[in-house]
Amino acid sequence: MNVYDSVVRGTQASRLILIEDSFLAKGQFLLHLISANRKSYDIHVLCYEHLVSKYQTLFPSLSNIHYHDCMSNILSLNLSMYETVSSIIEKSTRNIVIFIDSLSMYLLRTAFSKVYKELLDITSSDKFPKIVQFVAVIHNDITEVNQIEHLKNLCKTHVQVQSTNNPLFLNLRLEHKRSNGKCVVQKLKGELKSDCSFKLINDLPPQKIEEDKGIPTNLASFKLDLQDNEKKAKEELILPYTLVQNTSNTGGMIHYVPDEADDWDEEDPDDDLEI
């Protein structure tokens, strides 16, 4: 499975795509490539980071792309992301794809718990069946790591744009969760052209399939996984009920372990009963 082609061309069902980038490795070129392959849908770009005029030069000149100035909304706190999307849905007659650039800017003035809840609702097929895909950009150099990890758990496809020693070349790490629970990871390297095209380099490492993903260590204040020595101790532990089950006796037995505080009475407590 070629994750890169499925992301750009939209051949694999992925309701939420999260593009993680940074100042030195911008991922906006992926928005350009994705939009050029979604001509059968209305594309709505939520512009949180730059003026609409800049996004118009970034995206291809297509009649199905619509821009929404969200910079004024985030500064004046007029409309939330959820309210903006709801307004778009009410006016739309076709299935739509939504781009947001970027979630990091929206998070600067909005609590993460609210943003998380809004994304859950927006990407729900029950609440918004017209939304075919939601593509969000987030900057890992200004957004907390644990917040990005939580958002990665929401998305089906995660793309990380990584910088190299040469500013014209970028590394991509693409991760796609299959419906069977397995995770396909693909690592690519390519050259970013001035027209936002991305020319892949031929000598690519083979794609890797990860069946068991490790548990993120920063999602809670307590440990969610076990160290190797803890796993070994768990395997070697013999529980009392398993010890009883392994005995060779087949009849019923009562196992009693005396305690120091036991009060033994030599007399029969039922001796006065006329039985």
Coordinates of C-alpha atoms in Angstrom, one line a residue:
M1 CA 0.0 0.0 0.0
N2 CA 1.4 3.4 -1.0
V3 CA 0.3 5.7 1.8
Y4 CA 1.6 8.8 0.0
D5 CA -0.5 8.2 -3.1
S6 CA -3.6 7.4 -1.1
V7 CA -3.3 10.7 0.9
V8 CA -2.7 12.8 -2.2
R9 CA -5.2 11.1 -4.5
G10 CA -7.8 10.3 -1.9
T11 CA -8.0 6.6 -2.9
Q12 CA -8.2 5.4 0.7
A13 CA -11.0 6.4 3.0
S14 CA -9.5 8.7 5.6
R15 CA -12.0 11.1 7.2
L16 CA -9.3 13.0 9.2
I17 CA -5.8 13.7 7.9
L18 CA -3.4 15.4 10.3
I19 CA -0.3 17.1 8.8
E20 CA 2.4 17.7 11.4
D21 CA 5.0 20.2 10.3
S22 CA 7.3 23.0 11.7
F23 CA 8.8 26.3 10.7
L24 CA 11.7 24.6 9.0
A25 CA 9.6 22.0 7.3
K26 CA 6.2 23.4 6.2
G27 CA 3.5 21.1 5.1
Q28 CA 1.3 23.5 3.2
F29 CA 2.4 22.0 -0.1
L30 CA 0.5 18.9 0.8
L31 CA -2.7 21.0 1.0
H32 CA -2.0 22.2 -2.6
L33 CA -1.5 18.6 -3.8
I34 CA -4.6 17.3 -2.0
S35 CA -6.8 20.1 -3.3
A36 CA -5.7 19.4 -6.9
N37 CA -7.1 15.9 -6.5
R38 CA -10.4 16.7 -4.9
K39 CA -12.1 18.4 -7.9
S40 CA -15.4 16.5 -7.5
Y41 CA -15.9 18.1 -4.0
D42 CA -16.3 21.6 -2.7
I43 CA -13.2 22.5 -0.8
H44 CA -13.4 25.0 2.1
V45 CA -10.2 26.4 3.5
L46 CA -10.4 27.8 7.1
C47 CA -7.7 30.5 7.1
Y48 CA -6.5 30.9 10.6
E49 CA -2.8 31.7 10.0
H50 CA -2.6 34.0 7.0
L51 CA -4.8 36.4 5.0
V52 CA -7.1 34.9 2.3
S53 CA -5.0 36.5 -0.4
K54 CA -2.0 34.4 0.5
Y55 CA -3.9 31.2 0.5
Q56 CA -5.3 32.1 -3.0
T57 CA -1.7 32.0 -4.3
L58 CA -0.9 28.8 -2.4
F59 CA -3.8 26.7 -3.8
P60 CA -4.5 26.0 -7.5
S61 CA -6.9 28.3 -9.2
L62 CA -10.0 26.1 -9.1
S63 CA -13.7 27.2 -8.9
N64 CA -14.5 24.5 -6.2
I65 CA -12.1 26.1 -3.6
H66 CA -13.7 28.5 -1.2
Y67 CA -11.8 30.6 1.5
H68 CA -13.0 31.7 4.9
D69 CA -11.3 34.4 6.8
C70 CA -11.0 33.0 10.3
M71 CA -8.2 35.3 11.5
S72 CA -10.8 37.9 12.5
N73 CA -12.9 35.3 14.2
I74 CA -10.1 34.0 16.3
L75 CA -9.1 37.5 17.3
S76 CA -12.6 38.6 18.2
L77 CA -13.8 35.2 19.4
N78 CA -16.9 35.6 17.2
L79 CA -17.2 32.1 15.8
S80 CA -15.7 28.8 16.9
M81 CA -14.4 26.2 14.4
Y82 CA -17.5 24.1 15.0
E83 CA -19.8 27.1 14.3
T84 CA -17.9 28.0 11.1
V85 CA -18.1 24.5 9.8
S86 CA -21.8 24.3 10.7
S87 CA -22.4 27.5 8.7
I88 CA -20.6 26.0 5.7
I89 CA -22.7 22.8 5.8
E90 CA -26.0 24.7 5.9
K91 CA -25.1 26.6 2.7
S92 CA -23.6 23.7 0.9
T93 CA -25.4 21.4 -1.6
R94 CA -22.5 19.1 -2.3
N95 CA -20.1 16.9 -0.4
I96 CA -17.2 18.9 0.9
V97 CA -13.6 18.7 2.0
I98 CA -12.4 21.0 4.8
F99 CA -8.8 22.3 5.2
I100 CA -7.7 24.1 8.4
D101 CA -4.4 25.9 8.5
S102 CA -3.6 25.8 11.2
L103 CA -5.0 24.0 14.3
S104 CA -2.0 25.5 16.2
M105 CA -3.2 29.0 15.7
Y106 CA -6.7 28.1 16.8
L107 CA -5.3 26.3 19.9
L108 CA -3.5 29.5 21.0
R109 CA -6.9 31.1 21.9
T110 CA -9.0 28.0 22.5
A111 CA -8.8 25.3 25.2
F112 CA -7.5 22.0 23.9
S113 CA -10.5 20.1 25.4
K114 CA -12.9 22.3 23.4
V115 CA -10.9 21.8 20.2
Y116 CA -10.7 18.0 20.7
K117 CA -14.5 17.9 21.2
E118 CA -15.1 20.0 18.1
L119 CA -12.9 17.7 16.0
L120 CA -14.8 14.7 17.3
D121 CA -18.1 16.3 16.3
I122 CA -17.0 17.6 13.0
T123 CA -15.5 14.3 11.8
S124 CA -18.5 12.4 12.9
S125 CA -20.3 10.9 9.9
D126 CA -23.6 11.0 11.9
K127 CA -23.5 14.7 12.6
F128 CA -21.9 15.9 9.3
P129 CA -22.5 13.3 6.6
K130 CA -21.6 15.9 3.9
I131 CA -18.0 16.1 5.1
V132 CA -16.0 13.7 3.1
Q133 CA -12.6 14.6 4.5
F134 CA -11.1 17.0 7.1
V135 CA -7.4 17.9 6.6
A136 CA -5.7 19.8 9.4
V137 CA -2.2 21.3 9.7
I138 CA -0.5 21.5 13.2
H139 CA 2.9 22.9 14.1
N140 CA 5.0 20.7 16.4
D141 CA 7.3 23.6 17.3
I142 CA 4.5 25.6 19.0
T143 CA 2.0 22.9 20.0
E144 CA 2.5 20.7 23.0
V145 CA 3.6 17.1 22.3
N146 CA 0.8 15.5 24.4
Q147 CA -1.8 17.5 22.5
I148 CA -0.5 16.3 19.2
E149 CA -0.5 12.7 20.5
H150 CA -4.1 13.0 21.5
L151 CA -5.0 14.4 18.0
K152 CA -3.1 11.6 16.3
N153 CA -5.4 9.1 18.1
L154 CA -8.3 10.8 16.4
C155 CA -7.0 10.7 12.9
K156 CA -6.7 7.8 10.5
T157 CA -3.8 9.2 8.6
H158 CA -0.9 11.2 10.1
V159 CA 1.7 12.9 7.9
Q160 CA 4.9 14.3 9.6
V161 CA 7.0 16.7 7.5
Q162 CA 10.6 16.6 8.6
S163 CA 13.4 19.0 7.7
T164 CA 16.8 17.9 6.3
N165 CA 20.2 19.6 6.0
N166 CA 19.2 20.9 2.6
P167 CA 16.1 23.2 2.8
L168 CA 15.0 22.1 -0.6
F169 CA 14.6 18.5 0.5
L170 CA 12.1 17.2 3.0
N171 CA 11.5 13.8 4.6
L172 CA 7.9 12.5 5.0
R173 CA 6.7 10.0 7.5
L174 CA 3.2 8.8 6.7
E175 CA 1.2 6.6 9.0
H176 CA -2.2 5.1 8.0
K177 CA -4.4 3.0 10.2
R178 CA -6.2 0.2 8.5
S179 CA -9.6 -1.0 9.4
N180 CA -8.2 -4.3 10.8
G181 CA -6.1 -2.3 13.4
K182 CA -2.8 -2.6 11.6
C183 CA -0.7 0.5 11.0
V184 CA 1.1 1.1 7.7
V185 CA 4.1 3.4 7.9
Q186 CA 5.9 4.8 4.9
K187 CA 9.0 7.0 4.9
L188 CA 9.8 9.1 1.9
K189 CA 12.3 11.7 0.8
G190 CA 11.7 14.3 -1.9
E191 CA 12.5 17.7 -3.4
L192 CA 10.0 20.5 -2.9
K193 CA 9.6 22.6 -6.1
S194 CA 8.6 26.2 -6.4
D195 CA 5.2 25.2 -7.8
C196 CA 4.4 23.2 -4.6
S197 CA 5.0 19.9 -6.4
F198 CA 7.0 17.2 -4.5
K199 CA 9.4 15.2 -6.5
L200 CA 10.1 11.9 -4.8
I201 CA 13.6 10.4 -4.8
N202 CA 13.9 6.9 -6.2
D203 CA 16.2 5.4 -3.6
L204 CA 13.5 5.1 -1.0
P205 CA 13.5 2.7 2.0
P206 CA 11.0 -0.1 1.9
Q207 CA 7.7 0.6 3.5
K208 CA 7.2 -0.9 7.0
I209 CA 4.2 -2.4 8.5
E210 CA 3.8 -2.0 12.3
E211 CA 1.3 -4.5 13.8
D212 CA 1.7 -3.5 17.4
K213 CA 2.1 0.2 18.2
G214 CA 3.6 1.2 21.5
I215 CA 1.5 3.0 24.0
P216 CA 2.3 6.8 24.2
T217 CA 4.0 7.5 27.5
N218 CA 2.8 11.1 27.8
L219 CA -1.0 10.7 27.7
A220 CA -1.5 10.3 31.4
S221 CA 0.1 11.1 34.7
F222 CA 0.7 7.4 35.4
K223 CA 2.4 4.6 33.5
L224 CA 0.3 2.9 30.8
D225 CA 2.8 0.2 29.8
L226 CA 5.3 -2.2 31.5
Q227 CA 9.0 -2.4 31.4
D228 CA 10.8 -5.6 30.4
N229 CA 11.6 -6.5 34.0
E230 CA 8.0 -5.8 35.1
K231 CA 6.7 -8.0 32.3
K232 CA 9.1 -10.8 33.4
A233 CA 8.0 -10.5 37.0
K234 CA 4.3 -10.6 35.9
E235 CA 4.9 -13.8 34.0
E236 CA 6.7 -15.6 36.8
L237 CA 4.1 -14.7 39.5
I238 CA 2.1 -17.7 40.7
L239 CA -1.3 -16.7 41.9
P240 CA -2.8 -18.6 44.9
Y241 CA -5.8 -19.9 43.0
T242 CA -3.6 -21.3 40.2
L243 CA -1.5 -23.1 42.8
V244 CA -4.6 -24.8 44.1
Q245 CA -5.7 -25.7 40.6
N246 CA -2.4 -27.4 39.9
T247 CA -2.7 -29.9 42.8
S248 CA -3.0 -33.6 41.9
N249 CA -5.9 -34.1 44.3
T250 CA -9.2 -34.5 42.5
G251 CA -11.5 -34.3 45.5
G252 CA -12.8 -31.2 47.3
M253 CA -10.3 -29.6 49.7
I254 CA -10.3 -26.6 52.0
H255 CA -7.0 -24.8 52.1
Y256 CA -6.4 -22.8 55.3
V257 CA -3.3 -20.8 56.2
P258 CA -3.1 -20.1 59.9
D259 CA -2.6 -16.6 61.0
E260 CA -0.8 -15.3 64.1
A261 CA -4.0 -13.5 65.3
D262 CA -6.2 -16.6 65.1
D263 CA -8.1 -17.3 68.4
W264 CA -8.2 -21.0 68.9
D265 CA -11.0 -22.4 71.2
E266 CA -10.3 -25.9 72.5
E267 CA -13.9 -26.4 73.5
D268 CA -16.6 -27.3 71.0
P269 CA -18.8 -24.2 70.6
D270 CA -21.8 -26.4 69.7
D271 CA -21.4 -28.8 72.7
D272 CA -24.5 -27.4 74.5
L273 CA -26.8 -28.0 71.5
E274 CA -29.0 -31.1 71.7
I275 CA -28.2 -32.6 68.3

